[in-house]
Coordinates of C-alpha atoms and ligand atoms in Angstrom, one line a residue:
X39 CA 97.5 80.4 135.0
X40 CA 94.0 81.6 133.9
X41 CA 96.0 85.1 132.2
X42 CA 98.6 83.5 130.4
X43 CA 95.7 80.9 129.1
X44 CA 94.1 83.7 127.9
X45 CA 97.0 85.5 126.7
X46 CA 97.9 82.3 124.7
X47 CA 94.4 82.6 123.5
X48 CA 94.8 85.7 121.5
X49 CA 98.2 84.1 120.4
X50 CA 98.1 84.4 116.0
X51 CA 100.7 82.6 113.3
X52 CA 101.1 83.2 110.1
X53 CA 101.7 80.0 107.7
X54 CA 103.3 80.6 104.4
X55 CA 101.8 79.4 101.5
X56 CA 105.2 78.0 100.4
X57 CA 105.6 75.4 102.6
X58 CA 102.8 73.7 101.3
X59 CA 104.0 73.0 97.7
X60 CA 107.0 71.3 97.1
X61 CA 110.6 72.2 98.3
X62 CA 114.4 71.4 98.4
X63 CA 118.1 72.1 98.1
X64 CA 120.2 72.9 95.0
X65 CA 120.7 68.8 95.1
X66 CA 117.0 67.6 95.1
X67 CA 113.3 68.7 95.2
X68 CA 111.7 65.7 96.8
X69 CA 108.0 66.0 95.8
X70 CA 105.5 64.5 97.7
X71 CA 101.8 63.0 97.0
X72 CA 99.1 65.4 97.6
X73 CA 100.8 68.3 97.5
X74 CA 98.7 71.6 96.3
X75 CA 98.5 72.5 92.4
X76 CA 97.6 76.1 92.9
X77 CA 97.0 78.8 95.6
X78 CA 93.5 77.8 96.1
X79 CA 94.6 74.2 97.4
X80 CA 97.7 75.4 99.2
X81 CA 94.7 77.8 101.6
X82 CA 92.8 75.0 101.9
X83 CA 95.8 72.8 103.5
X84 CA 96.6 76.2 105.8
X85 CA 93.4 75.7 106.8
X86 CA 93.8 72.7 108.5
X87 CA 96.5 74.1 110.4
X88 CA 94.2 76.5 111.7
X89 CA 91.6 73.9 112.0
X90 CA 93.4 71.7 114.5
X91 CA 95.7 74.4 116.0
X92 CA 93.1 77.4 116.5
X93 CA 96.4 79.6 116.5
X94 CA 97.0 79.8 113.2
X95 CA 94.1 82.4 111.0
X96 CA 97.0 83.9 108.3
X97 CA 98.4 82.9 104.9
X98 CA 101.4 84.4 103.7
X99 CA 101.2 84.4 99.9
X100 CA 104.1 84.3 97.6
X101 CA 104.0 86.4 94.0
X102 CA 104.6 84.9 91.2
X103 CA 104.2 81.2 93.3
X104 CA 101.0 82.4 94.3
X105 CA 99.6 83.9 91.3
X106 CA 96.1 84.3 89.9
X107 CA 93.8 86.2 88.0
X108 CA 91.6 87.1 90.6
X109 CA 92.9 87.7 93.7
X110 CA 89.6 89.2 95.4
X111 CA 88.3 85.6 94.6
X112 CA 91.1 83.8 96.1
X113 CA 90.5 86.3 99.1
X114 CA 87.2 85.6 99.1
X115 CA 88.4 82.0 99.2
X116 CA 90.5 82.1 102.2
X117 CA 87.3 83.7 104.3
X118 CA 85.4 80.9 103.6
X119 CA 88.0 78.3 104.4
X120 CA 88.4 80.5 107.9
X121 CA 91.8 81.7 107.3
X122 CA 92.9 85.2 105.5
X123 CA 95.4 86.8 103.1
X124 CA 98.4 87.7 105.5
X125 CA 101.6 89.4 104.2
X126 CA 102.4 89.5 100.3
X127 CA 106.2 88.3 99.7
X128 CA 108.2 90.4 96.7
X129 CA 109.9 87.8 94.8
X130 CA 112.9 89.7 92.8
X131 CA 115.3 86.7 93.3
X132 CA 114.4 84.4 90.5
X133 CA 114.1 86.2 87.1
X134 CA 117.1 86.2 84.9
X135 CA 117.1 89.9 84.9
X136 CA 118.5 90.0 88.2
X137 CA 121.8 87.7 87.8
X138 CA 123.6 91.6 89.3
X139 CA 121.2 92.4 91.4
X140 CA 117.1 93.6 91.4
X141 CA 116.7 97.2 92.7
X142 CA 120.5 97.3 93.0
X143 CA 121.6 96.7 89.6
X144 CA 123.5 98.8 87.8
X145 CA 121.3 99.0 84.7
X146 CA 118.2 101.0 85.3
X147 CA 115.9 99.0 83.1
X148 CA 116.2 95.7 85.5
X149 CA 115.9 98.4 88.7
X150 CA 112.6 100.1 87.0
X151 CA 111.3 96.2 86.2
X152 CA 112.2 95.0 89.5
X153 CA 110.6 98.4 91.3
X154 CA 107.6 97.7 88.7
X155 CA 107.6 93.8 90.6
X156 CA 107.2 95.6 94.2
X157 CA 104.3 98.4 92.9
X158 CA 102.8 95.2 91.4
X159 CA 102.5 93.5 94.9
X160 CA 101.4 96.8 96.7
X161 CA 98.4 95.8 94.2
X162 CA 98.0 92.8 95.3
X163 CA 97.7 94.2 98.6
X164 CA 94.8 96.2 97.6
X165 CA 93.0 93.0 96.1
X166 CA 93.0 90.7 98.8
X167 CA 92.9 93.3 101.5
X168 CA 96.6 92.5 102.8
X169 CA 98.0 95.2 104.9
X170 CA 101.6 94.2 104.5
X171 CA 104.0 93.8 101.9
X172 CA 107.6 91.6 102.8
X173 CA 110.7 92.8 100.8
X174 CA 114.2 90.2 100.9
X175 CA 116.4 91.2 98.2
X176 CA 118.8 87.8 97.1
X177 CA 120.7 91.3 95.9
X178 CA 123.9 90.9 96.3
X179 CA 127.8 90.7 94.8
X180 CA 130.1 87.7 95.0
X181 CA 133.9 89.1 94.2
X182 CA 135.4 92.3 95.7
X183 CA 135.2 95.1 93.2
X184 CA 132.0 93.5 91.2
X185 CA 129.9 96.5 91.8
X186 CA 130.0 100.0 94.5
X187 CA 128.8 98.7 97.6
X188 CA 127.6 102.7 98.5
X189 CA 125.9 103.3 95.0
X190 CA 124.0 99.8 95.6
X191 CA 122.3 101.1 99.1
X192 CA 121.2 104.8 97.3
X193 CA 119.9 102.5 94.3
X194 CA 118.2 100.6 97.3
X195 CA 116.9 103.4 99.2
X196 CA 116.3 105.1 95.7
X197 CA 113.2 101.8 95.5
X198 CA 112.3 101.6 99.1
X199 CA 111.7 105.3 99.3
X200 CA 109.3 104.6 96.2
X201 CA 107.3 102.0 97.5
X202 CA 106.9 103.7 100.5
X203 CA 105.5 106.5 98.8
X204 CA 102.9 104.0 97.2
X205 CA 101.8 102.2 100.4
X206 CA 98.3 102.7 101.8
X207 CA 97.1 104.7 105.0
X208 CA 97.0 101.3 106.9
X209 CA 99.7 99.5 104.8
X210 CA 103.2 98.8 105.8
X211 CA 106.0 96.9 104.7
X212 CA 108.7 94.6 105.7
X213 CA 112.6 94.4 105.4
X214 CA 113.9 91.2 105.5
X215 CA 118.2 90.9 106.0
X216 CA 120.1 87.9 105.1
X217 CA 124.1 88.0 106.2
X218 CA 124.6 85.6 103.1
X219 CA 122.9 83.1 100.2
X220 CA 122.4 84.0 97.2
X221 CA 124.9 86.6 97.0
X222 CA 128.4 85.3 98.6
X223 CA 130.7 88.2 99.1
X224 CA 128.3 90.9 99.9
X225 CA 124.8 91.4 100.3
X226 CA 122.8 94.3 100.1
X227 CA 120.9 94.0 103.1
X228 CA 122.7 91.5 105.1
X229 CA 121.8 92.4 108.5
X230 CA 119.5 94.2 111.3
X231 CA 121.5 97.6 111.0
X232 CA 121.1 98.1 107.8
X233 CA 117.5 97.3 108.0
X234 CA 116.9 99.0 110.3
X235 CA 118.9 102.1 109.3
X236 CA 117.1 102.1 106.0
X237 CA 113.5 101.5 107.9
X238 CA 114.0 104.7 110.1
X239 CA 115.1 107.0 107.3
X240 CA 111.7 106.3 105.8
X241 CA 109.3 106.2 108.5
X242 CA 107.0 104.7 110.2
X243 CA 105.2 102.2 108.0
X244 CA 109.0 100.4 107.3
X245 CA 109.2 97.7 110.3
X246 CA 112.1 94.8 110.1
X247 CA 111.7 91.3 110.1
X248 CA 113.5 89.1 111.9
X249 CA 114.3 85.7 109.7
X250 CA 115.6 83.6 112.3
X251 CA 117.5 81.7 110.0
X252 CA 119.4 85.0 108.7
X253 CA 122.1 85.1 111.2
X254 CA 125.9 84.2 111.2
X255 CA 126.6 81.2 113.7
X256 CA 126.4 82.3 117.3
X257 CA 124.6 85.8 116.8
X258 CA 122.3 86.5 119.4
X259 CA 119.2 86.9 118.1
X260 CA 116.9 87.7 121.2
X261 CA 119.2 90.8 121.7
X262 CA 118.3 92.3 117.9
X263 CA 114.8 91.6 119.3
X264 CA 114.8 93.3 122.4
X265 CA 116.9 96.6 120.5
X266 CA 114.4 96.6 117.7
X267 CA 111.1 96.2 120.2
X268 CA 112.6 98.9 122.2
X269 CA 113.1 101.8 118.9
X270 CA 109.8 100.3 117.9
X271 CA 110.7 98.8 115.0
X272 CA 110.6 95.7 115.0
X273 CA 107.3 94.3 112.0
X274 CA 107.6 90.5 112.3
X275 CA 109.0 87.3 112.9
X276 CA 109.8 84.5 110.3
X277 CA 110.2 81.7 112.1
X278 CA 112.5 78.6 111.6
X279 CA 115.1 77.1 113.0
X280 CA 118.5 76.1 111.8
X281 CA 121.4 73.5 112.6
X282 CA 124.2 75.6 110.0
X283 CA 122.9 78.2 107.8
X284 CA 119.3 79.1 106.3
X285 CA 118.2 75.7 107.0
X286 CA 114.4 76.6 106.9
X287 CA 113.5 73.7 109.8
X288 CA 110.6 74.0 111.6
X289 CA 111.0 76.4 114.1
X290 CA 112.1 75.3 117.5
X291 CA 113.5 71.9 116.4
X292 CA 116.8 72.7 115.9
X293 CA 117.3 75.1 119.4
X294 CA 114.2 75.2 121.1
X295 CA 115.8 77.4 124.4
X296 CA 117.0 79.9 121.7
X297 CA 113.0 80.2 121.2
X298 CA 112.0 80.5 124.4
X299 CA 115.0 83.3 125.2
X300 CA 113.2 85.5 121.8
X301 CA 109.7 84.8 123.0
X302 CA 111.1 86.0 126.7
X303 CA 112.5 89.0 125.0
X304 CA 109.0 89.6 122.8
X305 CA 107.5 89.3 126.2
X306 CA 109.3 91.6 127.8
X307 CA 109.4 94.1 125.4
X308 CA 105.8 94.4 124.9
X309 CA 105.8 92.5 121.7
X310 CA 103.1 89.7 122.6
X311 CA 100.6 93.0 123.8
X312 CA 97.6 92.5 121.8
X313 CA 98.0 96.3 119.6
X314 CA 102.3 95.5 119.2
X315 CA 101.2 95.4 115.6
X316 CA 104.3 92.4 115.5
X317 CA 103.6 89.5 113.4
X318 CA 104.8 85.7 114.2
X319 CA 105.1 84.6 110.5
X320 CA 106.7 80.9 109.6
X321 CA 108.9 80.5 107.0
X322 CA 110.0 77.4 106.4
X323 CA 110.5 74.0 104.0
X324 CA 109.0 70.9 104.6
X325 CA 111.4 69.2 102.4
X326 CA 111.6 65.5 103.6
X327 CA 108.2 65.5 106.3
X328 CA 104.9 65.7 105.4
X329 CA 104.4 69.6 105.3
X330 CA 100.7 70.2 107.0
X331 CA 101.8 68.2 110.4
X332 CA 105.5 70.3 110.0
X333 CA 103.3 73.4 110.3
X334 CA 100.9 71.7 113.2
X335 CA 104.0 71.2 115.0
X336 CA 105.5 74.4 114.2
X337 CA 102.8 76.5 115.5
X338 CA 103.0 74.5 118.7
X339 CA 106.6 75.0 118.8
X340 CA 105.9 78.4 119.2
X341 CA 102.9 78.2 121.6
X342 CA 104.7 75.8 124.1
X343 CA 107.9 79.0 123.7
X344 CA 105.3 81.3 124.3
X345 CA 103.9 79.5 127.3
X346 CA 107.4 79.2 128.8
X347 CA 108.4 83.1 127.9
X348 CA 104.9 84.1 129.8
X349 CA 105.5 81.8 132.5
X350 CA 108.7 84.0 133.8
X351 CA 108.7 85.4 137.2
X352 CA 108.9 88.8 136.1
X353 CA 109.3 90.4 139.9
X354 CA 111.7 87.1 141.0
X355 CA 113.9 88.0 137.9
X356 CA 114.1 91.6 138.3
X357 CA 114.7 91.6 142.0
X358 CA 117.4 88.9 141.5
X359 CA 118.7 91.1 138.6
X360 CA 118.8 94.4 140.8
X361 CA 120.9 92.5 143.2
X362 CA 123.2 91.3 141.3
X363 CA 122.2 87.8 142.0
X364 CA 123.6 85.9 139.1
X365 CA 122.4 82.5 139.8
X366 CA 118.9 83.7 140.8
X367 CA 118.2 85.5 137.7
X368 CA 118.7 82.9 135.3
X369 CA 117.2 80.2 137.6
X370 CA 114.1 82.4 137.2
X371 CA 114.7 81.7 133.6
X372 CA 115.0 78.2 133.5
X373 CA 112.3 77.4 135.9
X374 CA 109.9 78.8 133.6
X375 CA 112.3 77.5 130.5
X376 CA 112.0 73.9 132.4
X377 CA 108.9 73.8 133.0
X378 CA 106.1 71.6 131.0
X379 CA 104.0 73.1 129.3
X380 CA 102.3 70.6 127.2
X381 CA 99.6 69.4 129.5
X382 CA 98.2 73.3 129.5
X383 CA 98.6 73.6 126.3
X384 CA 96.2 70.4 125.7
X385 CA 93.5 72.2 128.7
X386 CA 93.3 75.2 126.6
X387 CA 92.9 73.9 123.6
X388 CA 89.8 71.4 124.9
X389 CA 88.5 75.2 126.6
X390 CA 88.5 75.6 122.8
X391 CA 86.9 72.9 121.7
X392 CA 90.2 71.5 119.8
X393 CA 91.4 68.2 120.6
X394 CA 94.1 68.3 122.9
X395 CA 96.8 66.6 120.9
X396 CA 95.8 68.4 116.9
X397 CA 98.9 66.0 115.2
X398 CA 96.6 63.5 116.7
X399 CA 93.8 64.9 115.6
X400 CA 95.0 65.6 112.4
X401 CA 96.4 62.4 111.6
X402 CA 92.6 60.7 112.5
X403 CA 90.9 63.4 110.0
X404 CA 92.3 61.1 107.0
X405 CA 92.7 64.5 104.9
X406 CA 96.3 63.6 104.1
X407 CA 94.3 60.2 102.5
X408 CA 91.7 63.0 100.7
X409 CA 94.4 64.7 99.3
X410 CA 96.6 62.1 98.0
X411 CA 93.1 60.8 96.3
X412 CA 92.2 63.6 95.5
X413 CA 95.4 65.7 93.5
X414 CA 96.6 63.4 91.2
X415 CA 97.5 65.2 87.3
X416 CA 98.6 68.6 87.4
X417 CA 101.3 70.3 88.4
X418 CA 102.4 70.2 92.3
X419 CA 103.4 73.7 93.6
X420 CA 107.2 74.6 94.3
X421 CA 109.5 77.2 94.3
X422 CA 109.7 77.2 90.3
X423 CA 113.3 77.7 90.6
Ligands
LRH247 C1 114.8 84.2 102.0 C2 113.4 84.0 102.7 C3 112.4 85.1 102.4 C4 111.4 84.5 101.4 C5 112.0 83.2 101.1 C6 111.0 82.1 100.8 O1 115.7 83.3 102.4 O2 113.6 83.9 104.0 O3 111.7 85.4 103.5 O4 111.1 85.2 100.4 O5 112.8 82.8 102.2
MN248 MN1 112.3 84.7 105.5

């Protein structure tokens, strides 16, 4: 028990600074007391995250949602709240410029201002000492014959191979696919092949992500894991969960074994070893619950997956697999799948000095009371769509 404590120990999840600040559907953006006005107060609520989780050190930061004029200072910032910068998300989905596409439309102008967008962010990298840039394109067509599906992926790779270039010695960056949403007939990168076939023509600093909200119904998700881990390409998770289609839910609610069978596959793949060089990023919207407990309760979603994935009888399961003992093998599974978790959980994180129950916790700090009191005027972050 004592090594998979201390494997949960070194366990580390990124929060995104977006879940923080307001969010919705097409139908309604429910906006909610206390919610952050500005980068500097949506750190300071990640902060608490990491404050009552001790799992949770990283900030994802979202540009333009998360701009500033001095991003050393909101750096600086983040260090002295205890957290850090994580990765810096590309946003070439909401400007009016890019109604046929970002770096896949057909006019150059919008490609060279949306490529000028990416470089921009690489910048931002250098500022708050981020080592990783994310890239989704919303790029996309919706009626057959709208645009040349071929001359979009060489406009594409015509970008990525230029922001490559521009990355740092220890920079990297992200491709995130999306089968569908904006775009509605085709999308330009709409799943793990194509990611991953655009990622190995450039090299080594191009890693996918894995949205797990990116899929068509019944994809199996745990098996892109496993074939990414194994070419070594696999960069990062962003974590959610989903009833229909890129429902952004906290991750784990919605299918909580489909969690545990990716964290097995992480596990097993040497994607939870401490240099893997993956990252566990959230990505979701708070869009009805108060958003710092949704991200308390997110990160344990994943550390109670991650418990179960390193609980697995790894010799049981692979001398049940090698004889062919059905049954066996996935009883080894679910064992560790059925097992509960929660009352190590709450051990380790007393071993911390954390309380052993941080929604608990949380909910007795009365910072949700501070920050109703405190935010009032202004304007509350949100997606600015
Ligand atoms: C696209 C996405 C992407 C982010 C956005 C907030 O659906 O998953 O990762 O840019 O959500
Ligand atoms: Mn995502």
């Amino acid at each position: 028990m004592n090594d998979i404590k201390a494997a949960l120990r070194r366990q580390s999840i990124e929060t995104p600074s977006w879940a923080y600040g307001n969010s919705g559907t097409r139908f309604k953006v429910f906006a909610q007391e206390g919610v952050p006005r500005d980068p500097y107060e949506k750190l300071a609520d990640a902060a608490q995250v990491h404050a009552f989780t001790g799992t949770a050190p990283r900030v994802s930061l979202h540009i333009p949602w998360d701009k500033v004029d001095d991003y050393g200072d909101l750096a600086r910032h983040a260090t002295d709240l205890g957290v850090r910068i994580g990765a810096i998300n590309a946003n070439v989905f909401q400007d009016d410029d890019y109604r046929l596409g970002s770096v896949t439309n057909p006019d150059p102008a919008v490609r060279r201002k949306a490529l000028d967008h990416l470089l921009e962010c690489v910048d931002i990298m250098d500022h708050t000492g981020s080592d990783t840039l994310k890239l989704w394109f919303s790029d996309g067509t919706n009626y057959p014959g709208q645009d040349d599906i071929r001359a979009r992926q060489d406009r594409l790779a015509e970008a990525l191979s230029a922001v490559y270039d521009r990355l740092g010695g220890d920079q990297s960056f992200l491709l995130e696919y999306k089968f569908f949403e904006p775009a509605f007939y085709t999308t330009d990168v709409p799943d793990w092949g194509t990611a991953y076939a655009h990622c190995l023509r450039l090299g080594p600093k191009a890693q996918v992500v894995v949205d797990t909200g990116h899929h068509a119904p019944g994809t199996n998700i745990e098996f892109i894991v496993a074939f990414l881990l194994r070419e070594g390409k696999l960069g990062a998770f962003d974590f959610n969960s989903r009833f229909y289609a890129d429902d952004d839910l906290m991750v784990g609610a919605a299918d909580p074994f489909q969690l545990f069978r990716i964290m097995y596959e992480v596990v097993r793949g040497g994607g939870y070893d401490p240099d893997s060089g993956v990252a566990f990023m959230l990505d979701q919207c708070h869009n009805i619950e108060p958003k710092i407990p949704g991200q308390i309760r997110s990160v344990m979603n994943v550390q109670e997956a991650t418990a179960k994935a390193l609980l697995v009888d790894g010799d049981a399961l692979a001398a049940a697999q090698a004889a062919g003992d059905v049954l066996g093998a996935n009883a080894v599974l679910m064992d560790a799948y059925n097992t509960d978790v929660r009352p190590m959980l709450a051990e380790l994180r007393e071993e911390q000095g954390l309380a052993r129950d941080p929604m608990a916790a949380y909910a007795r700090s009365g910072y949700a009371e501070k920050i109703r009191a405190e935010r009032v005027g202004g304007r509350q972050a949100g997606w600015g769509a």
